[in-house]
Amino acid sequence: MIVQHEQLPGGGISHPHSASNTPEIAHPERAFEVVVMFTDVPSTLRALKTAAELAHNLCGRIRLLAPQVVPYSLPLDSPPVSRKFNERRFQTLVSHGSAQVPIDTRVEICLCRDRAAAICQALQPEALVVMGAQRSWWPTAERALAKKLRRRGHHVILVEPDRRK
């Protein structure tokens, strides 16, 4: 199940509607799409800023993909966190992440049982994916997901925090 919103270039937010399987059908004039994977708030903000620069330079759009795992004890359409709360949370995140350049942005909240399977299903072939990651010597979930997506033919950019901090 995917709930989708769009941030319009003027700053407005469209009403929710069901997600299209292909971004080209929804917006034929903008076939290029940069997918930002939600990991955590600080990492996703960094990823959104990088994606905004890419989308602006390539005349594309941004899609924030936020998989939300629903435990098996709950029905798939009844997540433990309110949909309205998550929609407001991600819209606020998008407005702060790409505030410098107005970019056509849509938010997709995927309610799922298996996060990795939902992500792979939601991406178009050879998608450009931008993910925020923490700097670590140890393997992280973000790096494992990036490796899995690369093996499936997607182009993944990991955005790490600045070394100066």
PDB file of C-alpha atoms in Angstrom:
ATOM      1  CA  MET A   1       0.000   0.000   0.000  1.00  0.00           C
ATOM      2  CA  ILE A   2       1.465   3.355  -1.004  1.00  0.00           C
ATOM      3  CA  VAL A   3       0.237   6.778   0.106  1.00  0.00           C
ATOM      4  CA  GLN A   4       1.535   9.560  -2.058  1.00  0.00           C
ATOM      5  CA  HIS A   5       1.712  13.346  -1.747  1.00  0.00           C
ATOM      6  CA  GLU A   6       3.362  15.923  -3.939  1.00  0.00           C
ATOM      7  CA  GLN A   7       5.103  19.150  -2.989  1.00  0.00           C
ATOM      8  CA  LEU A   8       4.418  21.604  -5.758  1.00  0.00           C
ATOM      9  CA  PRO A   9       7.141  24.074  -6.865  1.00  0.00           C
ATOM     10  CA  GLY A  10       5.236  27.001  -5.317  1.00  0.00           C
ATOM     11  CA  GLY A  11       5.424  25.336  -1.905  1.00  0.00           C
ATOM     12  CA  GLY A  12       1.898  23.896  -1.827  1.00  0.00           C
ATOM     13  CA  ILE A  13       1.091  20.267  -1.113  1.00  0.00           C
ATOM     14  CA  SER A  14      -1.303  18.214  -3.186  1.00  0.00           C
ATOM     15  CA  HIS A  15      -3.949  15.972  -1.684  1.00  0.00           C
ATOM     16  CA  PRO A  16      -3.180  12.271  -1.253  1.00  0.00           C
ATOM     17  CA  HIS A  17      -3.806   9.963  -4.148  1.00  0.00           C
ATOM     18  CA  SER A  18      -2.832   6.429  -5.076  1.00  0.00           C
ATOM     19  CA  ALA A  19       0.647   5.987  -6.474  1.00  0.00           C
ATOM     20  CA  SER A  20       1.256   5.375 -10.135  1.00  0.00           C
ATOM     21  CA  ASN A  21       3.584   2.492 -10.966  1.00  0.00           C
ATOM     22  CA  THR A  22       5.440   4.562 -13.515  1.00  0.00           C
ATOM     23  CA  PRO A  23       6.502   8.152 -12.964  1.00  0.00           C
ATOM     24  CA  GLU A  24       6.414   8.773 -16.720  1.00  0.00           C
ATOM     25  CA  ILE A  25       2.630   8.290 -16.822  1.00  0.00           C
ATOM     26  CA  ALA A  26       2.003  10.665 -13.929  1.00  0.00           C
ATOM     27  CA  HIS A  27       4.306  13.371 -15.333  1.00  0.00           C
ATOM     28  CA  PRO A  28       5.291  12.686 -18.962  1.00  0.00           C
ATOM     29  CA  GLU A  29       7.297  15.928 -19.222  1.00  0.00           C
ATOM     30  CA  ARG A  30       9.599  14.823 -16.377  1.00  0.00           C
ATOM     31  CA  ALA A  31      10.716  11.257 -16.872  1.00  0.00           C
ATOM     32  CA  PHE A  32      13.910  11.632 -14.814  1.00  0.00           C
ATOM     33  CA  GLU A  33      13.435  10.889 -11.123  1.00  0.00           C
ATOM     34  CA  VAL A  34      15.800  10.881  -8.164  1.00  0.00           C
ATOM     35  CA  VAL A  35      14.603   8.538  -5.418  1.00  0.00           C
ATOM     36  CA  VAL A  36      15.536   9.451  -1.847  1.00  0.00           C
ATOM     37  CA  MET A  37      15.319   6.569   0.588  1.00  0.00           C
ATOM     38  CA  PHE A  38      14.171   7.487   4.101  1.00  0.00           C
ATOM     39  CA  THR A  39      16.623   6.141   6.691  1.00  0.00           C
ATOM     40  CA  ASP A  40      16.572   8.593   9.607  1.00  0.00           C
ATOM     41  CA  VAL A  41      15.875  12.324   9.802  1.00  0.00           C
ATOM     42  CA  PRO A  42      19.449  13.801   9.721  1.00  0.00           C
ATOM     43  CA  SER A  43      20.635  11.361   7.032  1.00  0.00           C
ATOM     44  CA  THR A  44      17.533  11.865   4.922  1.00  0.00           C
ATOM     45  CA  LEU A  45      17.907  15.667   5.123  1.00  0.00           C
ATOM     46  CA  ARG A  46      21.451  15.350   3.746  1.00  0.00           C
ATOM     47  CA  ALA A  47      20.208  12.989   1.030  1.00  0.00           C
ATOM     48  CA  LEU A  48      17.359  15.382   0.114  1.00  0.00           C
ATOM     49  CA  LYS A  49      19.799  18.287  -0.307  1.00  0.00           C
ATOM     50  CA  THR A  50      22.006  16.195  -2.585  1.00  0.00           C
ATOM     51  CA  ALA A  51      18.980  14.952  -4.537  1.00  0.00           C
ATOM     52  CA  ALA A  52      17.649  18.515  -4.912  1.00  0.00           C
ATOM     53  CA  GLU A  53      20.928  19.581  -6.536  1.00  0.00           C
ATOM     54  CA  LEU A  54      20.860  16.561  -8.860  1.00  0.00           C
ATOM     55  CA  ALA A  55      17.206  17.008  -9.793  1.00  0.00           C
ATOM     56  CA  HIS A  56      17.659  20.750 -10.353  1.00  0.00           C
ATOM     57  CA  ASN A  57      20.710  20.266 -12.594  1.00  0.00           C
ATOM     58  CA  LEU A  58      19.070  17.441 -14.546  1.00  0.00           C
ATOM     59  CA  CYS A  59      15.558  18.975 -14.725  1.00  0.00           C
ATOM     60  CA  GLY A  60      14.078  16.079 -12.799  1.00  0.00           C
ATOM     61  CA  ARG A  61      11.925  15.432  -9.781  1.00  0.00           C
ATOM     62  CA  ILE A  62      12.408  13.858  -6.350  1.00  0.00           C
ATOM     63  CA  ARG A  63      10.528  10.928  -4.885  1.00  0.00           C
ATOM     64  CA  LEU A  64      10.965  10.346  -1.142  1.00  0.00           C
ATOM     65  CA  LEU A  65      10.354   6.654  -0.536  1.00  0.00           C
ATOM     66  CA  ALA A  66       9.496   5.852   3.076  1.00  0.00           C
ATOM     67  CA  PRO A  67       8.843   2.176   3.779  1.00  0.00           C
ATOM     68  CA  GLN A  68       6.970   1.641   7.038  1.00  0.00           C
ATOM     69  CA  VAL A  69       7.056  -1.923   8.379  1.00  0.00           C
ATOM     70  CA  VAL A  70       3.752  -3.064   9.880  1.00  0.00           C
ATOM     71  CA  PRO A  71       4.047  -5.966  12.336  1.00  0.00           C
ATOM     72  CA  TYR A  72       2.205  -9.180  11.497  1.00  0.00           C
ATOM     73  CA  SER A  73       0.048  -8.733  14.594  1.00  0.00           C
ATOM     74  CA  LEU A  74      -1.636  -5.724  12.924  1.00  0.00           C
ATOM     75  CA  PRO A  75      -3.566  -5.540   9.648  1.00  0.00           C
ATOM     76  CA  LEU A  76      -1.452  -4.133   6.824  1.00  0.00           C
ATOM     77  CA  ASP A  77      -3.713  -1.088   6.467  1.00  0.00           C
ATOM     78  CA  SER A  78      -3.459  -0.261  10.214  1.00  0.00           C
ATOM     79  CA  PRO A  79       0.148   0.763  10.939  1.00  0.00           C
ATOM     80  CA  PRO A  80       1.275   1.357  14.549  1.00  0.00           C
ATOM     81  CA  VAL A  81       1.904   5.043  13.756  1.00  0.00           C
ATOM     82  CA  SER A  82      -0.946   7.153  12.356  1.00  0.00           C
ATOM     83  CA  ARG A  83      -0.854   7.759   8.598  1.00  0.00           C
ATOM     84  CA  LYS A  84      -1.763  11.425   9.082  1.00  0.00           C
ATOM     85  CA  PHE A  85       1.149  11.882  11.486  1.00  0.00           C
ATOM     86  CA  ASN A  86       3.605  10.249   9.059  1.00  0.00           C
ATOM     87  CA  GLU A  87       2.280  12.273   6.127  1.00  0.00           C
ATOM     88  CA  ARG A  88       2.803  15.559   8.023  1.00  0.00           C
ATOM     89  CA  ARG A  89       6.207  14.386   9.259  1.00  0.00           C
ATOM     90  CA  PHE A  90       7.492  13.539   5.783  1.00  0.00           C
ATOM     91  CA  GLN A  91       6.044  16.685   4.206  1.00  0.00           C
ATOM     92  CA  THR A  92       7.858  18.756   6.838  1.00  0.00           C
ATOM     93  CA  LEU A  93      11.044  16.825   6.144  1.00  0.00           C
ATOM     94  CA  VAL A  94      10.732  17.446   2.406  1.00  0.00           C
ATOM     95  CA  SER A  95      10.073  21.163   2.889  1.00  0.00           C
ATOM     96  CA  HIS A  96      13.232  21.497   5.033  1.00  0.00           C
ATOM     97  CA  GLY A  97      15.370  19.227   2.867  1.00  0.00           C
ATOM     98  CA  SER A  98      14.892  20.906  -0.495  1.00  0.00           C
ATOM     99  CA  ALA A  99      14.057  24.455   0.626  1.00  0.00           C
ATOM    100  CA  GLN A 100      16.916  26.082  -1.314  1.00  0.00           C
ATOM    101  CA  VAL A 101      15.647  25.030  -4.738  1.00  0.00           C
ATOM    102  CA  PRO A 102      11.941  24.442  -5.504  1.00  0.00           C
ATOM    103  CA  ILE A 103      11.821  20.911  -6.915  1.00  0.00           C
ATOM    104  CA  ASP A 104       8.755  18.859  -7.775  1.00  0.00           C
ATOM    105  CA  THR A 105       8.759  16.327  -4.932  1.00  0.00           C
ATOM    106  CA  ARG A 106       6.432  13.506  -4.001  1.00  0.00           C
ATOM    107  CA  VAL A 107       6.374  11.413  -0.864  1.00  0.00           C
ATOM    108  CA  GLU A 108       5.484   7.721  -0.970  1.00  0.00           C
ATOM    109  CA  ILE A 109       4.793   5.929   2.280  1.00  0.00           C
ATOM    110  CA  CYS A 110       4.890   2.178   1.660  1.00  0.00           C
ATOM    111  CA  LEU A 111       3.136   0.072   4.281  1.00  0.00           C
ATOM    112  CA  CYS A 112       4.815  -3.324   4.130  1.00  0.00           C
ATOM    113  CA  ARG A 113       5.880  -6.432   6.020  1.00  0.00           C
ATOM    114  CA  ASP A 114       9.350  -6.719   4.441  1.00  0.00           C
ATOM    115  CA  ARG A 115      11.229  -3.419   3.989  1.00  0.00           C
ATOM    116  CA  ALA A 116      13.777  -4.621   1.419  1.00  0.00           C
ATOM    117  CA  ALA A 117      11.169  -6.371  -0.744  1.00  0.00           C
ATOM    118  CA  ALA A 118       8.913  -3.290  -0.704  1.00  0.00           C
ATOM    119  CA  ILE A 119      11.796  -1.033  -1.732  1.00  0.00           C
ATOM    120  CA  CYS A 120      12.821  -3.301  -4.608  1.00  0.00           C
ATOM    121  CA  GLN A 121       9.214  -3.497  -5.786  1.00  0.00           C
ATOM    122  CA  ALA A 122       8.698   0.291  -5.614  1.00  0.00           C
ATOM    123  CA  LEU A 123      11.784   1.196  -7.682  1.00  0.00           C
ATOM    124  CA  GLN A 124      11.855   1.451 -11.455  1.00  0.00           C
ATOM    125  CA  PRO A 125      14.643  -0.465 -13.261  1.00  0.00           C
ATOM    126  CA  GLU A 126      18.045   1.260 -13.013  1.00  0.00           C
ATOM    127  CA  ALA A 127      16.686   3.899 -10.630  1.00  0.00           C
ATOM    128  CA  LEU A 128      18.942   6.610  -9.221  1.00  0.00           C
ATOM    129  CA  VAL A 129      18.716   6.242  -5.430  1.00  0.00           C
ATOM    130  CA  VAL A 130      20.190   8.695  -2.924  1.00  0.00           C
ATOM    131  CA  MET A 131      20.525   7.486   0.665  1.00  0.00           C
ATOM    132  CA  GLY A 132      21.905   9.093   3.774  1.00  0.00           C
ATOM    133  CA  ALA A 133      24.363   6.937   5.699  1.00  0.00           C
ATOM    134  CA  GLN A 134      26.333   7.259   8.898  1.00  0.00           C
ATOM    135  CA  ARG A 135      30.112   7.004   8.767  1.00  0.00           C
ATOM    136  CA  SER A 136      31.123   3.718  10.410  1.00  0.00           C
ATOM    137  CA  TRP A 137      33.808   1.071  10.281  1.00  0.00           C
ATOM    138  CA  TRP A 138      31.152  -1.571  10.849  1.00  0.00           C
ATOM    139  CA  PRO A 139      28.597  -2.692   8.280  1.00  0.00           C
ATOM    140  CA  THR A 140      25.351  -0.738   8.555  1.00  0.00           C
ATOM    141  CA  ALA A 141      21.810  -1.451   7.375  1.00  0.00           C
ATOM    142  CA  GLU A 142      22.061   1.440   4.876  1.00  0.00           C
ATOM    143  CA  ARG A 143      25.240   0.038   3.294  1.00  0.00           C
ATOM    144  CA  ALA A 144      23.730  -3.462   3.118  1.00  0.00           C
ATOM    145  CA  LEU A 145      20.624  -2.060   1.396  1.00  0.00           C
ATOM    146  CA  ALA A 146      22.792  -0.034  -1.005  1.00  0.00           C
ATOM    147  CA  LYS A 147      24.754  -3.183  -1.890  1.00  0.00           C
ATOM    148  CA  LYS A 148      21.530  -5.118  -2.506  1.00  0.00           C
ATOM    149  CA  LEU A 149      20.125  -2.343  -4.715  1.00  0.00           C
ATOM    150  CA  ARG A 150      23.367  -2.131  -6.729  1.00  0.00           C
ATOM    151  CA  ARG A 151      23.260  -5.885  -7.322  1.00  0.00           C
ATOM    152  CA  ARG A 152      19.754  -5.404  -8.744  1.00  0.00           C
ATOM    153  CA  GLY A 153      21.041  -2.799 -11.219  1.00  0.00           C
ATOM    154  CA  HIS A 154      20.135   0.455  -9.430  1.00  0.00           C
ATOM    155  CA  HIS A 155      22.500   3.414  -9.163  1.00  0.00           C
ATOM    156  CA  VAL A 156      23.006   4.258  -5.483  1.00  0.00           C
ATOM    157  CA  ILE A 157      24.639   7.366  -4.011  1.00  0.00           C
ATOM    158  CA  LEU A 158      25.446   7.236  -0.298  1.00  0.00           C
ATOM    159  CA  VAL A 159      25.626  10.648   1.373  1.00  0.00           C
ATOM    160  CA  GLU A 160      27.746  10.714   4.524  1.00  0.00           C
ATOM    161  CA  PRO A 161      28.124  13.485   7.134  1.00  0.00           C
ATOM    162  CA  ASP A 162      30.835  16.074   6.622  1.00  0.00           C
ATOM    163  CA  ARG A 163      34.227  15.071   8.026  1.00  0.00           C
ATOM    164  CA  ARG A 164      34.802  18.604   9.340  1.00  0.00           C
ATOM    165  CA  LYS A 165      32.212  18.242  12.095  1.00  0.00           C
TER     166      LYS A 165
END
